[in-house]
Amino acid sequence: MQVLLVYAHPDPESFCGRLRDTAVAALEGAGHQVDLLDLYAEGFDPVLGPDEWSKHQVGIAALPELADHARRLGQARALVLVHPTWWGGQPAILKGWLDRVWIEGVAYTLPTGRSRVRPRLHNLRRIVVVTTHGSPHRMNRLQGEPGRLVAMRGVRALAHPLARKRFIAYYGIDRDEPERREAFVGRVARELARL
Amino acid sequence: MRAVVVWAHPSPDSFSATVCATAATALRRAGHQVEVLDLYREAFDPVMDREQWRAYRQEETLLDDASRRHADLVLRSEILVFVYPTWWFGLPAMLKGWLERVLGPGVAFDIDAGHGPRGRLGHVRHLVGISTYGSPRLDLLLHGDAGRRTLLRSVRLSCGPRCRSTWLALYDLDRSTAIRRATFLAQIDTSLGRRRPRWTTPLGRRRPRRCPGGTAAISAATETATAVADPSVPSGTAGD
């Protein structure tokens, strides 16, 4: 299966970097082709500028620098997002990737005069999020986990109607608990191996 | 009171610009000192880099000149207002990155490993979110309103227990009529422009005043009102 793995963390030596390597190894070990998109390494600019905002209706053809990402998204059968959770959600660089790449003509179509979008990413059969939270689980429950909503409902709604989704999250990384971290790495490897 | 309006929209000619100007004018009319942070025109960089992240792990926020000014403003303001368009059910990357880079540890919260972050924004009395949505409201009910949760729950938790929050939203913007947009602006104007707004009363939201005589007195009052309206005096003559 062709897998697009989008990774967003500024430090490759972080725990998230380790999760990315674990995920890639597990997926390749299971015979999948992994297309790694490292937003920080690419220096992706997440800011949707004024030109792009006014050209939003024109579609991706007007934005050649994003066409490559759109093509890779269109080829994938599975989407795996590996990122830390900051302020309850995706880091700005990943949110900006959604803002700029998942636009009309790529992720959905919007018939004229309608306000409800029609999904276009029917190629996506699996959506997996691997993420780490600084605060404990109960704190995140209180905050309502907005990032989980964006991925598990917003992104999921544009994929194939039968697409399966998985939210694999580590809570409380501010506490230093090596055993729990090891256990989580093992869980990520297991879950991604049977994607 | 001091108010800071954080605005994130790429175009200065958009409806969002009008919304931001309306909010700022209303707050000034109510006697507040207002500062508008226009993140796009200031070319704020929303991406947290490696150095900033490492400092974050050491529980401090690395601030450059621009973000230090923003952080100082937030720490001096009692009213925080966010104006933005909702993209992908959430905040635009520009505003999301502003939260990450400016409202970090040591500014908005302290990290307590056992209990999660402890808020430092106890001085904030009012948190206001104003957003425009392309989707109809039903879609937000189905998919969840992530942006609203980020501000009114995540950021709200960093503010003190006495902080009040207000949410003002215009859904289905692309198909909205001029009347709906004007109504929305008027709603912002009244909500933020009151000299002593409903949401600032120290004892909570004002309830409808109870009638001392109970229900009997209410029905009596209604009867009197109808009786006054009823008599054969032709309406529309005296006061109009």
Short mmCIF file of C-alpha atoms in Angstrom, two decimals:
data_model
loop_
_atom_site.label_atom_id
_atom_site.label_comp_id
_atom_site.label_asym_id
_atom_site.label_seq_id
_atom_site.Cartn_x
_atom_site.Cartn_y
_atom_site.Cartn_z
CA MET A 1 0.00 0.00 0.00
CA GLN A 2 1.28 3.49 -0.81
CA VAL A 3 1.55 5.43 2.45
CA LEU A 4 2.05 9.20 2.77
CA LEU A 5 3.68 9.90 6.13
CA VAL A 6 3.59 13.57 7.07
CA TYR A 7 5.97 14.47 9.86
CA ALA A 8 6.04 17.83 11.64
CA HIS A 9 8.56 18.35 14.43
CA PRO A 10 11.41 20.87 14.59
CA ASP A 11 13.88 18.52 16.29
CA PRO A 12 14.81 15.21 14.61
CA GLU A 13 16.30 13.98 17.90
CA SER A 14 13.01 14.33 19.76
CA PHE A 15 10.67 11.55 20.87
CA CYS A 16 8.49 12.41 17.86
CA GLY A 17 11.51 11.84 15.61
CA ARG A 18 11.85 8.40 17.13
CA LEU A 19 8.16 7.70 16.54
CA ARG A 20 8.61 8.69 12.91
CA ASP A 21 11.51 6.24 12.49
CA THR A 22 9.52 3.52 14.24
CA ALA A 23 6.53 4.16 11.99
CA VAL A 24 8.62 4.09 8.80
CA ALA A 25 10.36 0.85 9.86
CA ALA A 26 7.07 -0.82 10.82
CA LEU A 27 5.35 0.18 7.58
CA GLU A 28 8.24 -0.90 5.38
CA GLY A 29 8.56 -4.13 7.34
CA ALA A 30 4.92 -4.85 6.51
CA GLY A 31 5.61 -4.35 2.80
CA HIS A 32 4.17 -0.85 2.31
CA GLN A 33 5.83 1.89 0.25
CA VAL A 34 6.42 4.92 2.46
CA ASP A 35 6.52 8.42 1.03
CA LEU A 36 7.96 10.60 3.82
CA LEU A 37 7.02 14.27 3.84
CA ASP A 38 9.06 16.11 6.48
CA LEU A 39 7.57 19.59 6.63
CA TYR A 40 10.30 21.14 8.80
CA ALA A 41 13.13 19.64 6.71
CA GLU A 42 11.49 20.98 3.54
CA GLY A 43 11.13 24.41 5.13
CA PHE A 44 7.42 24.42 4.28
CA ASP A 45 5.81 27.84 4.62
CA PRO A 46 2.42 27.36 6.32
CA VAL A 47 1.18 30.91 5.80
CA LEU A 48 -1.62 31.18 3.26
CA GLY A 49 -0.88 34.58 1.72
CA PRO A 50 -3.13 37.22 0.16
CA ASP A 51 -2.51 36.11 -3.46
CA GLU A 52 -3.35 32.55 -2.65
CA TRP A 53 -6.42 33.57 -0.69
CA SER A 54 -7.83 35.55 -3.61
CA LYS A 55 -6.94 32.76 -6.06
CA HIS A 56 -8.48 30.08 -3.88
CA GLN A 57 -11.15 29.41 -6.47
CA VAL A 58 -8.61 28.83 -9.25
CA GLY A 59 -7.29 25.68 -7.66
CA ILE A 60 -3.92 24.07 -7.37
CA ALA A 61 -2.86 24.83 -10.96
CA ALA A 62 -2.22 28.41 -9.90
CA LEU A 63 0.12 27.25 -7.12
CA PRO A 64 2.84 25.15 -8.73
CA GLU A 65 4.92 24.89 -5.55
CA LEU A 66 2.09 22.96 -3.89
CA ALA A 67 1.25 20.78 -6.88
CA ASP A 68 3.85 18.19 -5.88
CA HIS A 69 2.31 17.76 -2.43
CA ALA A 70 -1.14 17.51 -3.97
CA ARG A 71 0.07 14.82 -6.39
CA ARG A 72 1.61 12.77 -3.57
CA LEU A 73 -1.59 13.10 -1.56
CA GLY A 74 -3.61 11.93 -4.54
CA GLN A 75 -1.46 8.81 -4.95
CA ALA A 76 -1.55 7.65 -1.34
CA ARG A 77 -3.79 4.86 -0.07
CA ALA A 78 -3.02 5.68 3.55
CA LEU A 79 -2.22 8.92 5.35
CA VAL A 80 -0.14 8.85 8.53
CA LEU A 81 0.40 12.07 10.50
CA VAL A 82 3.21 12.11 13.08
CA HIS A 83 3.32 15.30 15.14
CA PRO A 84 3.36 16.75 18.65
CA THR A 85 0.12 18.30 19.94
CA TRP A 86 0.56 21.97 20.84
CA TRP A 87 -2.30 24.03 22.27
CA GLY A 88 -4.59 21.07 21.75
CA GLY A 89 -3.96 20.71 18.04
CA GLN A 90 -1.63 20.29 15.09
CA PRO A 91 1.50 22.49 15.06
CA ALA A 92 1.13 25.57 12.86
CA ILE A 93 3.30 24.08 10.11
CA LEU A 94 0.95 21.09 9.79
CA LYS A 95 -2.20 23.18 10.13
CA GLY A 96 -0.82 25.40 7.36
CA TRP A 97 -0.19 22.33 5.21
CA LEU A 98 -3.90 21.51 5.53
CA ASP A 99 -4.83 25.15 4.85
CA ARG A 100 -2.66 25.39 1.73
CA VAL A 101 -2.66 21.91 0.17
CA TRP A 102 -6.07 20.51 1.11
CA ILE A 103 -7.94 23.01 -1.01
CA GLU A 104 -10.69 22.94 -3.56
CA GLY A 105 -9.78 20.76 -6.51
CA VAL A 106 -7.43 18.63 -4.42
CA ALA A 107 -9.30 17.51 -1.32
CA TYR A 108 -12.84 18.46 -2.27
CA THR A 109 -15.02 20.12 -4.84
CA LEU A 110 -17.49 22.86 -4.09
CA PRO A 111 -20.31 23.08 -6.65
CA THR A 112 -21.24 26.69 -7.39
CA GLY A 113 -23.94 28.04 -5.13
CA ARG A 114 -23.46 25.26 -2.59
CA SER A 115 -21.89 25.58 0.82
CA ARG A 116 -21.31 21.89 1.54
CA VAL A 117 -18.17 20.36 0.06
CA ARG A 118 -17.97 17.08 -1.87
CA PRO A 119 -15.07 14.83 -0.81
CA ARG A 120 -12.47 14.09 -3.46
CA LEU A 121 -9.80 12.01 -1.69
CA HIS A 122 -11.46 8.65 -2.23
CA ASN A 123 -8.01 7.12 -2.62
CA LEU A 124 -7.41 7.39 1.14
CA ARG A 125 -8.46 4.16 2.89
CA ARG A 126 -6.58 4.64 6.17
CA ILE A 127 -6.04 7.71 8.33
CA VAL A 128 -3.64 7.30 11.24
CA VAL A 129 -2.47 9.96 13.68
CA VAL A 130 0.52 9.38 15.95
CA THR A 131 0.87 12.25 18.39
CA THR A 132 2.32 13.24 21.75
CA HIS A 133 0.74 15.52 24.36
CA GLY A 134 2.67 17.38 27.05
CA SER A 135 -0.16 17.36 29.57
CA PRO A 136 -2.01 14.41 31.12
CA HIS A 137 -5.06 12.85 29.48
CA ARG A 138 -7.63 14.44 31.82
CA MET A 139 -6.29 17.92 30.99
CA ASN A 140 -6.71 17.18 27.30
CA ARG A 141 -10.22 15.86 27.84
CA LEU A 142 -11.02 19.15 29.51
CA GLN A 143 -9.58 21.06 26.55
CA GLY A 144 -11.74 19.07 24.17
CA GLU A 145 -8.87 17.78 22.01
CA PRO A 146 -9.48 20.07 19.02
CA GLY A 147 -6.64 18.50 17.02
CA ARG A 148 -8.30 15.11 17.28
CA LEU A 149 -11.51 16.61 15.89
CA VAL A 150 -9.69 18.11 12.91
CA ALA A 151 -8.02 14.82 11.99
CA MET A 152 -10.64 12.25 12.95
CA ARG A 153 -13.68 14.14 11.66
CA GLY A 154 -12.56 16.93 9.30
CA VAL A 155 -9.84 15.02 7.43
CA ARG A 156 -11.73 11.73 7.68
CA ALA A 157 -14.80 13.26 6.02
CA LEU A 158 -12.89 13.84 2.77
CA ALA A 159 -11.44 10.33 2.52
CA HIS A 160 -13.07 7.16 1.19
CA PRO A 161 -16.47 6.53 2.83
CA LEU A 162 -15.17 3.23 4.27
CA ALA A 163 -11.79 4.58 5.34
CA ARG A 164 -10.57 3.39 8.74
CA LYS A 165 -9.14 5.82 11.22
CA ARG A 166 -6.84 5.45 14.20
CA PHE A 167 -5.72 7.99 16.79
CA ILE A 168 -2.62 6.80 18.64
CA ALA A 169 -1.74 9.29 21.34
CA TYR A 170 0.77 9.58 24.15
CA TYR A 171 -0.27 11.79 27.05
CA GLY A 172 1.86 13.41 29.72
CA ILE A 173 5.24 13.60 28.00
CA ASP A 174 6.28 16.34 30.44
CA ARG A 175 6.78 13.59 32.99
CA ASP A 176 9.88 11.52 32.52
CA GLU A 177 8.68 7.93 32.30
CA PRO A 178 11.03 5.86 30.11
CA GLU A 179 9.09 2.60 30.49
CA ARG A 180 5.84 4.14 29.34
CA ARG A 181 7.60 5.70 26.37
CA GLU A 182 9.11 2.36 25.38
CA ALA A 183 5.70 0.75 25.64
CA PHE A 184 4.24 3.45 23.42
CA VAL A 185 6.95 2.99 20.78
CA GLY A 186 6.10 -0.71 20.77
CA ARG A 187 2.40 0.08 20.38
CA VAL A 188 3.06 2.39 17.42
CA ALA A 189 5.15 -0.32 15.74
CA ARG A 190 2.44 -2.95 16.30
CA GLU A 191 -0.45 -0.80 15.15
CA LEU A 192 1.30 0.43 12.01
CA ALA A 193 2.55 -3.03 11.07
CA ARG A 194 -1.07 -4.18 10.73
CA LEU A 195 -2.26 -1.04 8.96
CA MET B 1 -9.47 48.23 30.69
CA ARG B 2 -6.76 47.31 28.23
CA ALA B 3 -7.79 45.17 25.30
CA VAL B 4 -5.73 43.40 22.68
CA VAL B 5 -7.32 42.29 19.39
CA VAL B 6 -5.39 39.55 17.61
CA TRP B 7 -6.36 39.47 13.95
CA ALA B 8 -5.25 36.94 11.34
CA HIS B 9 -6.50 37.32 7.78
CA PRO B 10 -4.45 37.58 4.58
CA SER B 11 -6.49 40.33 2.96
CA PRO B 12 -6.98 43.86 4.35
CA ASP B 13 -10.04 44.24 2.06
CA SER B 14 -11.88 41.20 3.36
CA PHE B 15 -15.02 41.01 5.45
CA SER B 16 -12.80 39.87 8.31
CA ALA B 17 -11.07 43.29 8.18
CA THR B 18 -14.45 44.97 8.66
CA VAL B 19 -15.20 42.62 11.54
CA CYS B 20 -11.87 43.48 13.20
CA ALA B 21 -12.40 47.23 12.74
CA THR B 22 -15.94 46.97 14.14
CA ALA B 23 -14.70 45.10 17.22
CA ALA B 24 -11.89 47.61 17.86
CA THR B 25 -14.22 50.61 17.43
CA ALA B 26 -16.82 49.11 19.75
CA LEU B 27 -14.24 48.42 22.46
CA ARG B 28 -12.86 51.97 22.18
CA ARG B 29 -16.37 53.38 22.45
CA ALA B 30 -16.80 51.41 25.67
CA GLY B 31 -13.76 53.23 27.04
CA HIS B 32 -11.11 50.53 26.70
CA GLN B 33 -7.55 51.07 25.44
CA VAL B 34 -7.33 48.92 22.34
CA GLU B 35 -4.28 47.58 20.54
CA VAL B 36 -4.76 45.59 17.30
CA LEU B 37 -2.17 42.97 16.37
CA ASP B 38 -2.43 42.45 12.63
CA LEU B 39 -0.36 39.28 12.31
CA TYR B 40 -0.34 39.18 8.49
CA ARG B 41 0.76 42.79 7.95
CA GLU B 42 3.37 42.42 10.69
CA ALA B 43 4.60 39.32 8.79
CA PHE B 44 4.65 37.28 11.99
CA ASP B 45 6.52 33.98 11.62
CA PRO B 46 4.26 31.25 13.04
CA VAL B 47 6.76 28.36 12.81
CA MET B 48 8.40 27.29 16.06
CA ASP B 49 11.99 26.37 15.19
CA ARG B 50 14.37 23.96 16.89
CA GLU B 51 15.95 26.49 19.30
CA GLN B 52 12.54 27.72 20.40
CA TRP B 53 11.34 24.17 20.88
CA ARG B 54 14.37 23.24 22.99
CA ALA B 55 13.81 26.31 25.14
CA TYR B 56 10.15 25.25 25.43
CA ARG B 57 11.31 21.90 26.82
CA GLN B 58 13.31 23.86 29.41
CA GLU B 59 10.05 25.63 30.29
CA GLU B 60 10.85 29.03 28.90
CA THR B 61 9.68 30.86 25.81
CA LEU B 62 12.28 32.33 23.47
CA LEU B 63 10.88 35.64 22.32
CA ASP B 64 12.21 37.85 19.55
CA ASP B 65 11.40 41.58 19.42
CA ALA B 66 8.02 41.13 17.75
CA SER B 67 6.81 38.28 19.93
CA ARG B 68 8.12 39.95 23.11
CA ARG B 69 5.99 43.01 22.34
CA HIS B 70 2.99 40.74 21.76
CA ALA B 71 3.61 38.83 24.99
CA ASP B 72 3.93 42.08 26.96
CA LEU B 73 0.65 43.29 25.52
CA VAL B 74 -1.11 40.07 26.47
CA LEU B 75 0.31 40.23 30.00
CA ARG B 76 -0.97 43.79 30.42
CA SER B 77 -4.45 43.30 28.90
CA GLU B 78 -7.64 42.32 30.65
CA ILE B 79 -9.54 41.68 27.43
CA LEU B 80 -8.30 39.24 24.79
CA VAL B 81 -10.11 39.26 21.44
CA PHE B 82 -9.37 36.90 18.57
CA VAL B 83 -10.66 37.65 15.07
CA TYR B 84 -10.02 35.09 12.34
CA PRO B 85 -11.60 33.09 9.51
CA THR B 86 -12.12 29.40 10.31
CA TRP B 87 -10.17 27.20 7.93
CA TRP B 88 -10.26 23.46 8.24
CA PHE B 89 -12.51 23.73 11.29
CA GLY B 90 -9.75 25.55 13.16
CA LEU B 91 -7.48 28.54 13.47
CA PRO B 92 -5.42 29.62 10.44
CA ALA B 93 -1.79 28.46 10.77
CA MET B 94 -0.77 32.08 11.39
CA LEU B 95 -2.89 32.35 14.53
CA LYS B 96 -2.17 28.79 15.67
CA GLY B 97 1.55 29.54 15.42
CA TRP B 98 1.06 32.78 17.34
CA LEU B 99 -0.42 30.81 20.24
CA GLU B 100 2.52 28.39 20.12
CA ARG B 101 5.25 31.00 19.92
CA VAL B 102 3.88 33.82 22.10
CA LEU B 103 1.66 32.07 24.65
CA GLY B 104 4.34 29.63 25.75
CA PRO B 105 5.57 28.46 29.14
CA GLY B 106 6.50 31.36 31.41
CA VAL B 107 4.03 33.61 29.56
CA ALA B 108 0.65 31.88 29.46
CA PHE B 109 1.30 28.91 31.75
CA ASP B 110 3.85 27.06 33.85
CA ILE B 111 4.43 23.40 33.28
CA ASP B 112 3.69 21.21 36.27
CA ALA B 113 4.61 17.71 35.19
CA GLY B 114 2.16 16.00 37.53
CA HIS B 115 -0.89 18.12 36.85
CA GLY B 116 -0.39 19.61 33.41
CA PRO B 117 0.01 23.31 32.71
CA ARG B 118 -0.96 25.91 35.32
CA GLY B 119 -2.39 29.07 33.80
CA ARG B 120 -0.70 32.44 34.25
CA LEU B 121 -3.32 34.55 32.50
CA GLY B 122 -5.37 35.12 35.65
CA HIS B 123 -5.56 38.85 34.91
CA VAL B 124 -7.62 38.23 31.75
CA ARG B 125 -11.23 39.06 32.54
CA HIS B 126 -12.79 38.53 29.12
CA LEU B 127 -11.94 36.21 26.31
CA VAL B 128 -13.72 36.92 23.04
CA GLY B 129 -13.60 34.85 19.85
CA ILE B 130 -15.03 36.22 16.60
CA SER B 131 -14.93 34.00 13.54
CA THR B 132 -16.41 33.63 10.08
CA TYR B 133 -17.10 30.19 8.64
CA GLY B 134 -17.54 29.01 5.05
CA SER B 135 -19.52 25.99 6.24
CA PRO B 136 -23.10 26.03 7.45
CA ARG B 137 -23.63 25.54 11.16
CA LEU B 138 -24.81 21.96 10.72
CA ASP B 139 -21.36 20.94 9.44
CA LEU B 140 -19.77 22.37 12.55
CA LEU B 141 -22.14 20.34 14.70
CA LEU B 142 -21.17 17.19 12.78
CA HIS B 143 -17.43 17.76 12.56
CA GLY B 144 -16.91 19.69 15.76
CA ASP B 145 -15.72 23.24 16.06
CA ALA B 146 -11.99 22.78 16.75
CA GLY B 147 -11.12 26.49 16.59
CA ARG B 148 -13.75 27.42 19.14
CA ARG B 149 -12.53 24.66 21.45
CA THR B 150 -8.92 25.84 21.10
CA LEU B 151 -9.80 29.34 22.26
CA LEU B 152 -12.71 28.86 24.65
CA ARG B 153 -11.38 25.71 26.30
CA SER B 154 -7.59 25.44 25.83
CA VAL B 155 -6.76 29.15 26.13
CA ARG B 156 -9.63 29.66 28.56
CA LEU B 157 -8.04 27.15 30.95
CA SER B 158 -4.96 29.38 31.19
CA CYS B 159 -7.15 32.29 32.29
CA GLY B 160 -8.50 32.63 35.81
CA PRO B 161 -11.78 31.19 37.07
CA ARG B 162 -13.46 34.61 36.87
CA CYS B 163 -12.72 35.05 33.18
CA ARG B 164 -15.82 35.30 30.99
CA SER B 165 -15.89 34.12 27.43
CA THR B 166 -17.96 35.26 24.46
CA TRP B 167 -18.25 33.60 21.08
CA LEU B 168 -19.53 35.48 18.02
CA ALA B 169 -19.77 33.60 14.75
CA LEU B 170 -21.10 34.03 11.23
CA TYR B 171 -21.70 30.71 9.46
CA ASP B 172 -22.08 29.99 5.76
CA LEU B 173 -20.32 33.25 4.86
CA ASP B 174 -20.07 32.61 1.09
CA ARG B 175 -23.84 32.49 0.75
CA SER B 176 -24.66 35.12 3.36
CA THR B 177 -26.77 38.09 2.43
CA ALA B 178 -25.78 41.71 3.07
CA ILE B 179 -28.44 41.81 5.79
CA ARG B 180 -26.98 38.84 7.64
CA ARG B 181 -23.51 40.35 7.50
CA ALA B 182 -24.80 43.72 8.73
CA THR B 183 -26.66 41.97 11.56
CA PHE B 184 -23.49 40.18 12.54
CA LEU B 185 -21.54 43.47 12.65
CA ALA B 186 -24.29 45.03 14.74
CA GLN B 187 -24.14 42.06 17.10
CA ILE B 188 -20.38 42.56 17.56
CA ASP B 189 -20.91 46.27 18.06
CA THR B 190 -23.51 45.84 20.80
CA SER B 191 -21.75 42.96 22.47
CA LEU B 192 -18.36 44.68 22.77
CA GLY B 193 -19.53 48.30 22.83
CA ARG B 194 -21.47 48.33 26.08
CA ARG B 195 -19.83 50.49 28.68
CA ARG B 196 -20.75 47.89 31.27
CA PRO B 197 -21.37 44.78 29.23
CA ARG B 198 -23.56 41.99 30.46
CA TRP B 199 -20.55 39.71 30.56
CA THR B 200 -18.65 41.97 32.94
CA THR B 201 -21.16 42.04 35.79
CA PRO B 202 -19.33 40.66 38.81
CA LEU B 203 -22.17 38.37 39.82
CA GLY B 204 -22.42 36.58 36.53
CA ARG B 205 -24.89 36.93 33.72
CA ARG B 206 -27.76 39.18 34.56
CA ARG B 207 -30.98 37.27 34.92
CA PRO B 208 -34.38 38.65 34.02
CA ARG B 209 -35.59 40.54 37.10
CA ARG B 210 -38.08 38.55 39.12
CA CYS B 211 -41.45 40.07 39.53
CA PRO B 212 -42.09 40.62 43.28
CA GLY B 213 -45.72 39.56 43.13
CA GLY B 214 -45.11 36.27 41.35
CA THR B 215 -47.09 35.02 38.37
CA ALA B 216 -50.33 36.67 39.50
CA ALA B 217 -48.68 40.08 39.32
CA ILE B 218 -47.31 39.30 35.86
CA SER B 219 -50.72 38.38 34.48
CA ALA B 220 -52.20 41.47 36.13
CA ALA B 221 -49.51 43.59 34.50
CA THR B 222 -50.21 41.98 31.12
CA GLU B 223 -53.92 42.71 31.48
CA THR B 224 -53.18 46.34 32.26
CA ALA B 225 -50.88 46.50 29.23
CA THR B 226 -53.60 45.13 26.96
CA ALA B 227 -56.15 47.43 28.54
CA VAL B 228 -53.92 50.41 27.84
CA ALA B 229 -53.31 49.28 24.27
CA ASP B 230 -56.96 48.48 23.78
CA PRO B 231 -58.87 51.72 24.40
CA SER B 232 -60.39 53.51 21.51
CA VAL B 233 -57.53 56.00 21.26
CA PRO B 234 -56.37 55.53 17.66
CA SER B 235 -52.84 54.27 17.70
CA GLY B 236 -50.10 56.02 15.81
CA THR B 237 -51.28 59.52 16.58
CA ALA B 238 -49.63 60.72 19.73
CA GLY B 239 -46.02 59.69 19.98
CA ASP B 240 -45.15 58.75 16.39
#
